[in-house]
Tab-separated table of C-alpha atoms in Angstrom:
chain	number	residue	atom	x	y	z
A	258	MET	CA	-0.035	0.134	-0.244
A	259	THR	CA	1.191	3.370	-1.025
A	260	ASN	CA	1.563	6.368	1.190
A	261	GLU	CA	-1.161	7.983	-0.987
A	262	THR	CA	-3.766	5.122	-0.203
A	263	VAL	CA	-2.782	5.193	3.382
A	264	GLU	CA	-3.428	8.621	3.611
A	265	ASN	CA	-6.394	8.800	1.581
A	266	ALA	CA	-8.048	5.845	4.296
A	267	LEU	CA	-7.500	7.539	6.972
A	268	PRO	CA	-10.408	10.337	6.703
A	269	SER	CA	-12.569	7.411	5.868
A	270	GLY	CA	-12.045	5.706	9.318
A	271	ARG	CA	-12.415	9.101	11.256
A	272	GLY	CA	-15.757	9.509	9.640
A	273	SER	CA	-16.991	5.989	10.736
A	274	ARG	CA	-15.787	7.069	14.256
A	275	ARG	CA	-17.726	10.189	13.997
A	276	ASP	CA	-20.712	8.189	12.847
A	277	ALA	CA	-20.164	5.794	15.779
A	278	GLN	CA	-20.026	9.052	18.071
A	279	LYS	CA	-22.973	10.368	16.806
A	280	GLY	CA	-25.202	7.235	17.601
A	281	GLY	CA	-23.583	6.489	20.705
A	282	GLY	CA	-24.749	10.305	21.480
A	283	TRP	CA	-28.276	9.607	20.581
A	284	LYS	CA	-28.628	6.371	22.861
A	285	LEU	CA	-27.033	8.588	25.592
A	286	PHE	CA	-29.743	11.451	25.513
A	287	LEU	CA	-32.475	8.738	25.005
A	288	ARG	CA	-31.167	6.717	27.837
A	289	ASP	CA	-30.808	10.254	30.334
A	290	LEU	CA	-34.568	11.344	28.947
A	291	VAL	CA	-35.740	8.178	29.998
A	292	ILE	CA	-34.217	8.526	33.802
A	293	ILE	CA	-35.473	11.964	34.240
A	294	PHE	CA	-39.079	10.601	33.142
A	295	VAL	CA	-38.464	7.792	35.526
A	296	ALA	CA	-36.921	9.983	38.186
A	297	ALA	CA	-39.735	12.826	37.654
A	298	ILE	CA	-42.256	9.797	38.145
A	299	LEU	CA	-41.172	8.572	41.405
A	300	ILE	CA	-40.820	11.960	42.818
A	301	SER	CA	-44.038	13.150	42.124
A	302	PHE	CA	-45.426	9.803	43.523
A	303	LEU	CA	-43.658	10.037	46.555
A	304	ILE	CA	-44.751	13.547	47.051
A	305	LYS	CA	-48.507	12.569	46.558
A	306	THR	CA	-48.109	9.570	48.572
A	307	TYR	CA	-46.404	11.646	51.822
A	308	LEU	CA	-46.442	15.718	51.412
A	309	VAL	CA	-48.830	16.996	49.200
A	310	ARG	CA	-52.431	15.462	47.078
A	311	SER	CA	-54.509	17.198	45.218
A	312	PHE	CA	-58.616	17.280	45.786
A	313	TYR	CA	-61.520	18.601	43.611
A	314	ILE	CA	-64.717	20.280	45.568
A	315	PRO	CA	-67.823	18.137	44.665
A	316	SER	CA	-70.612	20.132	46.843
A	317	THR	CA	-71.207	23.344	48.103
A	318	SER	CA	-70.721	22.574	52.069
A	319	MET	CA	-67.863	24.655	52.216
A	320	VAL	CA	-69.265	27.769	50.357
A	321	ASN	CA	-67.847	30.546	50.137
A	322	THR	CA	-64.541	29.775	51.051
A	323	LEU	CA	-64.751	26.748	48.540
A	324	GLN	CA	-66.442	26.546	45.177
A	325	VAL	CA	-67.706	23.520	43.203
A	326	ASP	CA	-64.963	22.078	41.246
A	327	ASP	CA	-62.382	23.992	43.154
A	328	ARG	CA	-59.129	22.116	43.403
A	329	ILE	CA	-57.317	22.222	46.319
A	330	LEU	CA	-53.674	21.107	47.541
A	331	VAL	CA	-53.205	19.391	50.801
A	332	ASN	CA	-50.538	19.018	53.354
A	333	GLN	CA	-50.362	15.032	54.447
A	334	LEU	CA	-48.009	16.068	57.450
A	335	GLU	CA	-50.661	17.039	59.158
A	336	PRO	CA	-51.849	15.036	61.382
A	337	ARG	CA	-48.916	12.753	60.516
A	338	PHE	CA	-46.173	14.832	62.066
A	339	PHE	CA	-47.869	18.321	63.205
A	340	PRO	CA	-51.180	18.499	64.732
A	341	ILE	CA	-54.504	19.897	63.516
A	342	SER	CA	-55.406	23.263	64.828
A	343	HIS	CA	-58.699	24.973	65.486
A	344	GLY	CA	-60.055	26.503	62.080
A	345	ASP	CA	-58.235	24.390	59.649
A	346	VAL	CA	-59.847	23.109	56.774
A	347	VAL	CA	-59.342	19.417	56.724
A	348	VAL	CA	-59.579	16.313	54.200
A	349	PHE	CA	-60.919	13.114	56.029
A	350	THR	CA	-62.465	10.044	54.729
A	351	ASP	CA	-65.859	8.928	55.458
A	352	PRO	CA	-66.496	8.173	59.074
A	353	GLY	CA	-69.052	5.924	58.356
A	354	GLY	CA	-72.116	6.301	56.432
A	355	TRP	CA	-71.698	9.962	55.975
A	356	LEU	CA	-71.801	9.868	52.072
A	357	PRO	CA	-73.548	8.124	49.486
A	358	ALA	CA	-72.617	5.038	47.688
A	359	VAL	CA	-70.703	6.364	44.747
A	360	SER	CA	-69.819	4.399	41.628
A	361	SER	CA	-66.092	4.509	40.961
A	362	GLU	CA	-66.118	3.304	37.504
A	363	PRO	CA	-64.767	5.589	34.564
A	364	ASP	CA	-66.599	6.476	31.541
A	365	ASN	CA	-64.225	4.505	29.179
A	366	TRP	CA	-61.072	2.797	29.665
A	367	PHE	CA	-58.921	5.258	28.312
A	368	ILE	CA	-60.338	7.784	30.731
A	369	GLY	CA	-59.841	5.601	33.400
A	370	ALA	CA	-56.094	4.993	32.461
A	371	VAL	CA	-55.632	8.959	31.937
A	372	ASP	CA	-56.928	9.482	35.464
A	373	GLY	CA	-55.201	6.484	36.928
A	374	VAL	CA	-52.036	8.215	35.407
A	375	LEU	CA	-52.691	11.230	36.832
A	376	ALA	CA	-54.039	9.949	39.988
A	377	PHE	CA	-50.591	8.224	40.265
A	378	VAL	CA	-48.631	11.370	40.374
A	379	GLY	CA	-50.695	13.256	42.449
A	380	LEU	CA	-52.633	15.440	39.482
A	381	SER	CA	-55.882	13.998	39.722
A	382	ALA	CA	-57.931	12.778	42.574
A	383	PRO	CA	-60.370	10.144	41.612
A	384	ASP	CA	-61.567	9.251	44.994
A	385	SER	CA	-62.200	12.791	45.923
A	386	SER	CA	-65.953	12.043	45.943
A	387	ASN	CA	-65.102	9.765	48.557
A	388	HIS	CA	-63.569	12.010	50.872
A	389	LEU	CA	-64.933	14.913	52.793
A	390	ILE	CA	-64.062	18.525	53.641
A	391	LYS	CA	-64.812	20.446	56.359
A	392	ARG	CA	-63.365	23.062	59.126
A	393	VAL	CA	-61.941	21.854	62.565
A	394	ILE	CA	-64.516	23.497	65.394
A	395	GLY	CA	-63.416	20.971	68.193
A	396	LEU	CA	-60.396	19.184	69.223
A	397	PRO	CA	-59.830	16.441	71.715
A	398	GLY	CA	-61.196	17.336	75.068
A	399	ASP	CA	-63.109	20.578	73.502
A	400	THR	CA	-66.819	21.373	74.343
A	401	VAL	CA	-68.793	22.511	71.380
A	402	GLU	CA	-72.313	23.975	71.830
A	403	CYS	CA	-75.214	25.332	69.623
A	404	CYS	CA	-75.950	28.077	70.497
A	405	ASN	CA	-75.987	31.215	72.799
A	406	GLU	CA	-78.513	34.156	72.473
A	407	PHE	CA	-76.739	35.484	69.427
A	408	GLY	CA	-76.939	32.540	67.616
A	409	GLN	CA	-72.817	31.705	68.307
A	410	LEU	CA	-71.439	28.311	68.525
A	411	ILE	CA	-69.483	28.230	72.079
A	412	VAL	CA	-66.395	26.432	72.306
A	413	ASN	CA	-65.223	25.658	75.660
A	414	GLY	CA	-67.261	28.535	76.980
A	415	ILE	CA	-66.202	30.953	74.021
A	416	PRO	CA	-68.567	32.467	71.762
A	417	LEU	CA	-67.173	32.233	68.102
A	418	GLU	CA	-67.359	35.203	65.625
A	419	GLU	CA	-66.985	33.311	62.483
A	420	PRO	CA	-66.233	35.407	59.223
A	421	TYR	CA	-66.197	32.440	56.958
A	422	THR	CA	-69.551	30.831	57.468
A	423	VAL	CA	-72.602	31.197	54.806
A	424	LEU	CA	-75.878	31.442	56.716
A	425	PRO	CA	-79.332	31.935	54.595
A	426	ASP	CA	-80.992	35.270	54.853
A	427	ALA	CA	-82.404	36.775	57.898
A	428	VAL	CA	-80.769	33.738	59.724
A	429	THR	CA	-78.349	34.439	62.473
A	430	LYS	CA	-78.071	30.995	64.466
A	431	ALA	CA	-74.742	29.102	63.299
A	432	THR	CA	-76.343	25.730	62.909
A	433	PRO	CA	-79.836	24.608	62.630
A	434	ASP	CA	-80.039	22.299	65.648
A	435	ASP	CA	-78.865	22.845	69.358
A	436	PHE	CA	-76.406	20.570	70.633
A	437	SER	CA	-73.931	20.081	73.331
A	438	VAL	CA	-70.856	17.865	72.715
A	439	THR	CA	-67.627	16.893	74.420
A	440	VAL	CA	-64.908	15.527	71.664
A	441	PRO	CA	-63.360	12.249	72.129
A	442	ASP	CA	-59.622	12.362	72.726
A	443	ASP	CA	-58.903	10.681	69.374
A	444	SER	CA	-61.521	12.500	67.426
A	445	ILE	CA	-62.420	16.002	66.100
A	446	TRP	CA	-65.554	17.969	65.312
A	447	VAL	CA	-66.015	19.481	61.934
A	448	MET	CA	-68.644	21.479	60.336
A	449	GLY	CA	-68.825	22.993	56.654
A	450	ASP	CA	-68.745	26.840	56.265
A	451	ASN	CA	-72.166	26.797	54.548
A	452	ARG	CA	-73.717	25.733	57.635
A	453	TYR	CA	-77.465	25.459	56.476
A	454	ASN	CA	-76.178	23.031	53.582
A	455	SER	CA	-73.552	20.742	55.335
A	456	ALA	CA	-73.840	17.272	56.047
A	457	ASP	CA	-71.423	18.004	58.922
A	458	SER	CA	-70.686	16.698	62.600
A	459	ALA	CA	-73.658	18.345	64.040
A	460	ALA	CA	-75.857	16.707	61.259
A	461	HIS	CA	-74.640	13.313	62.231
A	462	ARG	CA	-74.525	13.386	65.725
A	463	ASP	CA	-77.289	10.978	66.269
A	464	ASP	CA	-75.463	8.412	63.952
A	465	PRO	CA	-73.124	5.534	65.316
A	466	THR	CA	-70.178	7.968	64.676
A	467	GLY	CA	-71.633	10.503	67.192
A	468	GLY	CA	-70.948	13.327	64.506
A	469	PHE	CA	-66.933	13.006	65.578
A	470	VAL	CA	-64.384	12.246	62.859
A	471	LYS	CA	-60.972	10.065	64.226
A	472	ILE	CA	-57.963	11.925	63.994
A	473	GLY	CA	-56.675	8.593	62.167
A	474	SER	CA	-59.140	9.358	59.344
A	475	VAL	CA	-57.795	12.494	58.324
A	476	VAL	CA	-55.581	12.805	54.679
A	477	GLY	CA	-54.509	16.124	55.831
A	478	ARG	CA	-55.139	20.018	55.630
A	479	ALA	CA	-55.997	21.926	52.770
A	480	PHE	CA	-53.850	24.778	52.365
A	481	LEU	CA	-54.375	26.147	48.931
A	482	ILE	CA	-56.560	26.508	45.950
A	483	SER	CA	-54.750	25.762	43.072
A	484	TRP	CA	-57.411	26.015	40.229
A	485	PRO	CA	-59.069	27.661	38.842
A	486	THR	CA	-55.904	30.374	38.369
A	487	ASP	CA	-58.704	33.018	39.256
A	488	ARG	CA	-58.794	31.742	42.762
A	489	TRP	CA	-55.583	30.818	43.606
A	490	THR	CA	-55.422	31.628	47.521
A	491	MET	CA	-54.018	30.307	50.651
A	492	LEU	CA	-56.742	29.119	53.212
A	493	ASP	CA	-57.040	30.833	56.469
A	494	ASN	CA	-57.592	29.000	59.788
A	495	TYR	CA	-59.068	32.229	61.075
A	496	PRO	CA	-56.456	32.425	64.425
A	497	THR	CA	-57.943	35.527	65.846
A	498	THR	CA	-61.515	33.829	66.017
A	499	PHE	CA	-60.243	30.647	67.978
A	500	GLN	CA	-57.434	32.556	69.512
A	501	ARG	CA	-59.299	32.473	73.329
A	502	VAL	CA	-60.528	28.941	72.982
A	503	THR	CA	-56.831	27.977	72.135
A	504	GLN	CA	-55.720	29.629	75.439
A	505	ASN	CA	-58.392	28.222	77.291
A	506	ALA	CA	-57.875	24.823	76.422
A	507	GLU	CA	-53.758	25.505	77.340
């Protein structure tokens, strides 16, 4: 082989190496893309399982704080690691017979599959209709009563000024029926902000549950309206309303 022949062969070899490197680059890119995608899915799943979940609002029981079809984010660290407070808005599973039976069958297999994937990463909540959302009025050991002469709820002897409630026109009584309960050690007393249109603790006080919700049934504290975007807002637990109640409890 002459020098000329060798020199002419070299560029062809370099080209082959470049082609191989290009092919390997695409493979590395695709591998990295798959790793990033899988990692994002796993992180989303862990966040949804242990930190934050999304739910939608199916009813009017929390109007005007929450509207039908609002999407909310729920902090699952409460009550797992941090205690529930008076005034918190909490999501909980049905304590027993509070909700009618609801079919969970999807409209078709494709919608069911998409909803399942979104639910896996926490972007959908197909089980929202199996959960309830209310405001915490009584904590373990509290005595909750309705009502004083001004129609106010009384917690541990303290009448509540409740700016978050919705009552029918010309009605001042905080909830339809009179009652006096003491909250058990492992439970909470919850009520909807739309007091005359909410199947809450007061409405279920004659049930086997006594109207109480086990703390272990609480999924977490709702802290943000995430959708629609024009309703983005943090959810308030109105500490001023419950300040004296908390002080008395301490």
